[in-house]
Coordinates of C-alpha atoms and ligand atoms in Angstrom, one line a residue:
M7 CA 69.2 -8.2 14.8
I8 CA 65.8 -8.7 13.0
K9 CA 65.9 -9.7 9.3
I10 CA 63.3 -7.8 7.2
G11 CA 62.3 -8.5 3.7
V12 CA 60.3 -5.8 1.8
F13 CA 57.5 -6.7 -0.6
G14 CA 57.0 -3.9 -3.0
V15 CA 59.5 -1.1 -3.7
G16 CA 57.3 1.4 -5.2
H17 CA 56.5 5.0 -3.8
L18 CA 55.8 3.9 -0.2
G19 CA 58.2 0.9 -0.1
K20 CA 61.2 3.3 -0.9
F21 CA 60.1 5.4 2.1
H22 CA 60.1 2.3 4.3
L23 CA 63.6 1.3 2.9
N24 CA 65.0 4.8 4.0
N25 CA 63.6 4.3 7.4
W26 CA 64.8 0.6 7.9
K27 CA 68.3 1.5 6.7
T28 CA 68.6 3.8 9.8
M29 CA 67.7 1.3 12.5
A30 CA 70.7 -0.6 14.0
E31 CA 68.5 -3.5 15.1
V32 CA 67.2 -4.3 11.6
K33 CA 69.0 -6.1 8.8
L34 CA 67.5 -5.7 5.5
V35 CA 67.7 -9.2 3.6
G36 CA 66.3 -7.9 0.3
F37 CA 63.1 -7.3 -1.7
Y38 CA 60.7 -9.0 -4.0
D39 CA 58.9 -6.7 -6.5
P40 CA 57.7 -8.1 -9.9
S41 CA 58.5 -4.7 -11.7
D42 CA 61.9 -4.6 -13.3
A43 CA 61.9 -0.8 -13.4
A44 CA 61.0 -0.6 -9.5
A45 CA 63.6 -3.2 -8.9
E46 CA 66.4 -1.6 -11.0
T47 CA 65.9 1.6 -8.8
A48 CA 65.9 -0.3 -5.7
I49 CA 69.1 -2.2 -6.5
R50 CA 70.9 1.0 -7.7
E51 CA 69.7 3.3 -4.9
Y52 CA 69.9 0.6 -2.0
G53 CA 72.2 -1.9 -3.2
L54 CA 69.6 -4.4 -2.0
Q55 CA 69.3 -8.1 -3.1
R56 CA 66.2 -8.9 -5.5
F57 CA 64.5 -12.1 -4.8
K58 CA 62.9 -13.8 -7.7
T59 CA 59.9 -15.4 -5.7
P60 CA 58.1 -14.2 -2.6
E61 CA 58.7 -17.7 -0.9
E62 CA 62.7 -17.4 -1.4
L63 CA 62.5 -13.9 0.5
I64 CA 60.1 -15.1 3.2
E65 CA 62.3 -18.1 3.9
Q66 CA 65.3 -15.6 4.7
C67 CA 63.4 -13.3 7.0
D68 CA 62.1 -13.1 10.4
A69 CA 59.7 -10.5 9.5
V70 CA 58.2 -9.2 6.2
D71 CA 57.1 -5.6 5.2
V72 CA 54.2 -5.8 2.8
V73 CA 54.0 -2.5 0.7
S74 CA 52.6 -4.0 -2.5
P75 CA 49.2 -2.7 -4.1
T76 CA 46.3 -3.8 -1.7
P77 CA 45.0 -6.8 -3.9
F78 CA 48.4 -8.6 -3.2
H79 CA 48.5 -8.0 0.6
F80 CA 46.5 -11.2 1.4
D81 CA 48.6 -13.8 -0.5
L82 CA 52.0 -12.2 0.7
C83 CA 50.9 -11.9 4.4
A84 CA 49.3 -15.4 4.6
A85 CA 52.3 -17.1 3.1
A86 CA 54.7 -15.3 5.5
I87 CA 52.3 -16.0 8.6
R88 CA 52.1 -19.7 7.7
K89 CA 56.0 -19.8 7.9
G90 CA 55.8 -18.2 11.3
K91 CA 57.2 -14.6 10.2
H92 CA 56.1 -11.4 11.8
V93 CA 54.2 -9.1 9.4
F94 CA 54.0 -5.3 8.9
V95 CA 51.3 -4.8 6.2
E96 CA 50.4 -1.5 4.7
K97 CA 46.8 -0.3 5.1
P98 CA 44.1 -1.5 4.3
M99 CA 45.3 -4.9 5.5
A100 CA 43.5 -6.8 2.7
N101 CA 41.3 -6.4 0.0
T102 CA 38.0 -8.2 1.1
M103 CA 36.5 -8.7 4.6
E104 CA 36.9 -12.5 4.1
E105 CA 40.6 -12.1 3.6
A106 CA 41.0 -9.7 6.7
K107 CA 39.2 -12.3 8.7
T108 CA 41.5 -15.1 7.6
L109 CA 44.5 -12.9 8.4
V110 CA 43.2 -12.4 11.9
S111 CA 42.8 -16.1 12.6
L112 CA 46.1 -17.0 11.0
T113 CA 47.9 -14.4 13.1
R114 CA 46.4 -15.8 16.3
E115 CA 47.1 -19.3 15.4
A116 CA 50.7 -18.5 14.7
G117 CA 51.2 -16.2 17.5
I118 CA 53.2 -13.8 15.3
K119 CA 53.1 -10.0 15.6
L120 CA 51.1 -8.3 12.9
Q121 CA 51.0 -4.5 12.6
V122 CA 48.8 -2.5 10.1
G123 CA 50.2 0.7 8.5
H124 CA 47.8 3.2 10.0
V125 CA 50.8 5.6 10.2
E126 CA 48.6 8.6 11.4
R127 CA 48.4 7.0 14.8
F128 CA 52.0 8.1 15.1
N129 CA 51.6 11.6 13.6
P130 CA 53.3 13.9 16.1
A131 CA 49.9 16.2 16.1
L132 CA 48.0 13.2 17.8
L133 CA 51.0 12.0 19.8
A134 CA 51.0 15.4 21.5
L135 CA 47.7 14.6 23.0
K136 CA 48.9 11.5 24.7
D137 CA 48.7 12.9 28.3
M138 CA 45.2 14.4 27.8
K139 CA 41.9 12.6 28.5
L140 CA 40.1 12.4 25.3
N141 CA 36.3 11.7 25.3
P142 CA 34.9 13.3 22.2
M143 CA 31.2 13.7 21.7
F144 CA 31.4 15.3 18.1
I145 CA 34.2 14.7 15.7
E146 CA 34.5 16.6 12.4
V147 CA 37.2 15.4 9.9
H148 CA 38.4 16.6 6.4
R149 CA 41.0 14.7 4.6
L150 CA 41.4 16.1 1.2
A151 CA 44.0 15.2 -1.5
Q152 CA 44.8 16.2 -5.2
F153 CA 44.2 13.4 -7.6
N154 CA 46.9 10.9 -8.1
P155 CA 46.3 7.5 -9.9
R156 CA 48.4 5.7 -7.3
G157 CA 46.0 4.0 -4.7
T158 CA 43.0 4.1 -7.0
E159 CA 42.8 0.4 -7.1
V160 CA 40.6 1.1 -4.1
S161 CA 38.0 3.6 -3.2
V162 CA 38.7 6.8 -1.3
I163 CA 37.2 5.1 1.8
L164 CA 39.8 2.4 1.8
D165 CA 42.7 4.7 0.4
L166 CA 42.2 7.8 2.6
M167 CA 39.2 7.9 5.0
I168 CA 40.4 4.5 6.5
H169 CA 43.0 6.5 8.3
D170 CA 40.4 8.6 10.0
I171 CA 38.2 5.7 10.7
D172 CA 41.1 4.0 12.5
I173 CA 41.9 6.9 14.8
I174 CA 38.2 7.7 15.6
L175 CA 37.7 3.8 16.6
H176 CA 40.7 4.2 18.7
L177 CA 39.6 7.4 20.4
V178 CA 35.8 6.7 20.9
N179 CA 35.4 4.1 23.5
S180 CA 32.2 2.8 22.4
D181 CA 30.6 0.7 19.3
V182 CA 29.3 2.0 16.1
R183 CA 25.4 2.3 16.2
T184 CA 24.7 3.6 12.8
I185 CA 26.4 4.8 9.6
S186 CA 25.0 7.1 6.9
A187 CA 27.1 7.7 4.0
N188 CA 27.1 9.0 0.3
G189 CA 29.9 9.3 -2.2
V190 CA 30.5 9.9 -5.9
A191 CA 32.8 8.2 -8.3
V192 CA 34.2 11.1 -10.6
M193 CA 37.8 10.1 -12.0
T194 CA 37.6 6.4 -11.1
D195 CA 35.2 3.6 -10.9
T196 CA 34.9 3.7 -7.1
P197 CA 33.9 6.7 -4.9
D198 CA 36.6 9.4 -5.2
I199 CA 34.8 11.8 -2.7
A200 CA 32.6 10.9 0.4
N201 CA 30.7 12.3 3.2
V202 CA 30.0 9.9 6.2
R203 CA 28.3 10.2 9.6
I204 CA 29.0 7.6 12.1
E205 CA 26.9 7.4 15.4
F206 CA 28.3 5.5 18.4
H207 CA 26.4 3.9 21.2
N208 CA 27.7 6.5 23.7
G209 CA 26.2 9.4 21.6
C210 CA 29.3 10.4 19.9
V211 CA 28.8 11.5 16.3
A212 CA 31.6 11.7 13.7
N213 CA 31.4 13.4 10.4
L214 CA 34.1 12.6 7.9
T215 CA 34.7 14.0 4.5
S216 CA 37.3 12.4 2.2
S217 CA 38.3 13.5 -1.3
R218 CA 41.1 12.6 -3.6
I219 CA 40.0 15.0 -6.3
S220 CA 40.5 18.2 -4.4
M221 CA 42.4 21.3 -5.5
K222 CA 44.2 21.5 -2.3
K223 CA 45.4 19.2 0.6
M224 CA 43.9 19.2 3.9
R225 CA 44.0 16.7 6.8
K226 CA 42.2 18.0 9.9
M227 CA 40.3 16.4 12.8
R228 CA 38.4 18.5 15.3
L229 CA 37.2 16.9 18.5
F230 CA 34.5 18.5 20.7
Q231 CA 34.1 17.2 24.2
K232 CA 32.5 18.5 27.4
D233 CA 35.4 20.5 28.5
A234 CA 37.5 21.3 25.5
Y235 CA 37.9 21.7 21.7
I236 CA 41.0 19.9 20.2
G237 CA 42.2 20.7 16.6
I238 CA 44.6 18.1 15.1
D239 CA 46.3 19.1 11.8
F240 CA 47.9 16.0 10.5
L241 CA 49.4 17.8 7.6
E242 CA 51.0 20.6 9.5
K243 CA 51.6 18.4 12.4
K244 CA 50.1 20.9 14.8
T245 CA 47.8 20.6 17.7
E246 CA 45.6 23.2 19.4
V247 CA 43.6 22.7 22.7
I248 CA 41.1 25.1 23.9
K249 CA 40.1 24.1 27.4
M250 CA 37.4 25.3 29.8
Q251 CA 38.7 25.1 33.5
T252 CA 37.7 26.6 36.8
E253 CA 40.9 28.3 37.5
K254 CA 44.1 29.6 36.0
V255 CA 47.1 27.4 35.6
P256 CA 50.4 29.2 36.1
G257 CA 52.4 29.2 32.7
E258 CA 49.3 28.7 30.5
F259 CA 47.8 31.3 28.2
S260 CA 44.3 31.9 29.4
F261 CA 41.5 34.5 29.9
D262 CA 38.3 34.6 32.0
I263 CA 34.6 34.7 30.6
E264 CA 31.3 35.0 32.4
T265 CA 29.1 32.0 31.8
P266 CA 25.5 31.3 33.1
N267 CA 27.3 29.0 35.5
G268 CA 29.8 31.7 36.7
K269 CA 33.2 32.7 35.9
R270 CA 35.4 30.2 33.8
T271 CA 38.8 30.0 32.6
I272 CA 39.5 29.4 28.9
A273 CA 43.1 28.1 28.3
I274 CA 44.7 27.7 24.9
A275 CA 47.6 25.6 24.3
N276 CA 49.7 24.0 21.6
P277 CA 51.1 20.8 22.9
K278 CA 54.0 19.3 21.1
T279 CA 56.1 16.2 21.1
K280 CA 59.9 15.9 20.3
E281 CA 59.2 13.3 17.6
D282 CA 58.5 14.3 14.0
N283 CA 58.9 11.1 11.8
A284 CA 55.6 9.1 12.0
M285 CA 56.7 6.5 9.7
H286 CA 60.0 5.8 11.6
L287 CA 57.9 5.7 14.9
E288 CA 55.5 3.2 13.5
L289 CA 58.3 0.9 12.1
Q290 CA 60.2 1.2 15.3
A291 CA 57.0 0.2 17.2
F292 CA 56.9 -3.0 15.1
I293 CA 60.4 -3.9 15.9
E294 CA 59.9 -3.1 19.7
A295 CA 56.7 -5.3 19.7
I296 CA 58.8 -8.2 18.2
R297 CA 61.9 -7.6 20.4
Q298 CA 60.0 -7.3 23.6
N299 CA 57.2 -9.7 22.7
K300 CA 54.6 -7.0 23.6
P301 CA 51.2 -6.3 21.7
S302 CA 51.5 -4.4 18.4
Q303 CA 50.3 -0.8 18.7
V304 CA 48.0 -1.1 15.6
D305 CA 47.3 -4.9 15.6
E306 CA 45.3 -7.3 13.4
M307 CA 41.9 -6.4 15.1
D308 CA 42.6 -2.6 14.7
G309 CA 43.1 -3.4 10.9
F310 CA 40.1 -5.5 10.7
R311 CA 37.7 -3.1 12.6
S312 CA 38.7 -0.1 10.4
M313 CA 38.1 -2.3 7.2
E314 CA 34.9 -3.5 8.7
V315 CA 33.5 0.0 9.1
A316 CA 35.1 1.1 5.7
H317 CA 33.2 -1.8 4.0
Q318 CA 29.9 -0.8 5.7
I319 CA 30.3 2.7 4.5
L320 CA 31.0 1.4 0.9
Q321 CA 27.7 -0.6 1.1
K322 CA 25.7 2.5 2.3
I323 CA 27.2 4.5 -0.6
Q324 CA 26.2 1.8 -3.1
R325 CA 22.6 1.6 -1.9
N326 CA 22.4 5.4 -2.1
Q327 CA 23.3 5.5 -5.9
P328 CA 20.7 7.0 -8.1
V329 CA 18.7 4.6 -10.4
V330 CA 19.5 5.8 -14.1
Ligands
LIG421 N1 50.1 4.5 5.2 C1 49.9 5.3 4.2 O1 49.8 6.6 4.4 C2 50.0 4.9 2.7 C3 50.3 5.9 1.7 C4 50.4 5.4 0.4 C5 50.2 4.0 0.0 N2 49.8 3.2 1.2 C6 49.7 1.9 0.8 O2 50.9 1.2 0.4 C7 50.8 0.1 -0.6 C8 51.7 0.4 -1.8 O3 51.3 1.7 -2.3 P1 52.4 2.6 -3.2 O4 51.9 4.0 -3.2 O5 53.7 2.4 -2.6 O6 52.1 1.9 -4.6 P2 53.0 1.8 -5.9 O7 52.4 1.4 -7.0 O8 53.9 3.0 -5.8 O9 54.1 0.6 -5.3 C9 53.7 -0.7 -5.2 C10 54.8 -1.6 -5.7 O10 54.5 -2.9 -5.5 C11 54.8 -3.8 -6.5 N3 54.1 -5.0 -6.7 C12 53.1 -5.2 -7.4 N4 52.7 -6.6 -7.2 C13 53.5 -7.0 -6.2 C14 53.4 -8.3 -5.4 N5 52.6 -9.3 -5.8 N6 54.5 -8.5 -4.7 C15 55.3 -7.3 -4.3 N7 55.3 -6.2 -4.8 C16 54.4 -6.0 -5.8 C17 54.6 -2.8 -7.7 O11 55.5 -3.3 -8.7 C18 55.4 -1.5 -7.2 O12 56.6 -1.4 -7.3 C19 49.3 0.1 -0.9 O13 48.6 -0.8 -0.2 C20 48.8 1.6 -0.4 O14 47.4 1.5 0.1 C21 49.8 3.6 2.5

């Protein structure tokens, strides 16, 4: 049995509690949240013990789940790691690069498992592609959300775009060469909408647009590679693969076209997985990493790299601001 303590029982923390409750190998020890209103709801709805200080809760746990606002991630994670506890921390893993760097070294020194909450890695629309060889050369992403004051303590880059940055760094097997970016702060003091172009050393180019002031929601990633177009709809949890191949495969929907290089077969498929609860899968993956002493699926370096690119983007945006 792995004893878990939850730090922050706000909007996302409650979703985490719902998932932890269903796992037979997890015992929920209690929670820490400085807000009396949030605490009252957690006590009433989940019958959980409220701890007065983070230290008291850390003491009682094998692993902590940090779902507080981002500015508090570092102190809570560092305190837990220093006591040798495993850490699940929501994205972005920390507020500054200095903090993220320190968390990486502390994690390595302590030899604990740290997983960052890049939940889209576990989205069924992406998992449906696990048997396909992905080697994108051009990526187009739109992640648009309606305005919500929650999460606005950080820019749209660290709030929303970081999900796509993490996935792209995971898919593209090459280092970042250059970044161009611009963004506008409309409703808050940091960029609420941004457009970014990331070029990789292997020639791949990714264009990302993120907005938290949109009229409608959209979370789509389109990958283009030598032999295929792949559409991933994270919101609808749907995947489309349009592949060019030399011959028909029985059972696949396909048609033939003439190309300058001769006849080719275009096959269209909508791969699926049985799984559909991304959050459950990510929290379960954390537990399995601890139980089986295997690497975290989204580890401290993944969290660090996505933050590093996000901060480079923010610096580019700052430099591009008009002088008034
Ligand atoms: N993975 C995702 O898709 C996703 C989605 C939403 C939010 N998040 C992340 O989750 C975190 C929480 O977001 P939220 O939407 O639940 O915010 P929220 O404001 O609804 O909840 C945060 C809770 O943390 C509590 N809190 C404040 N200071 C604390 C401290 N020092 N220790 C413990 N708890 C503290 C607050 O009282 C509140 O109840 C943020 O880091 C955010 O970026 C991730």
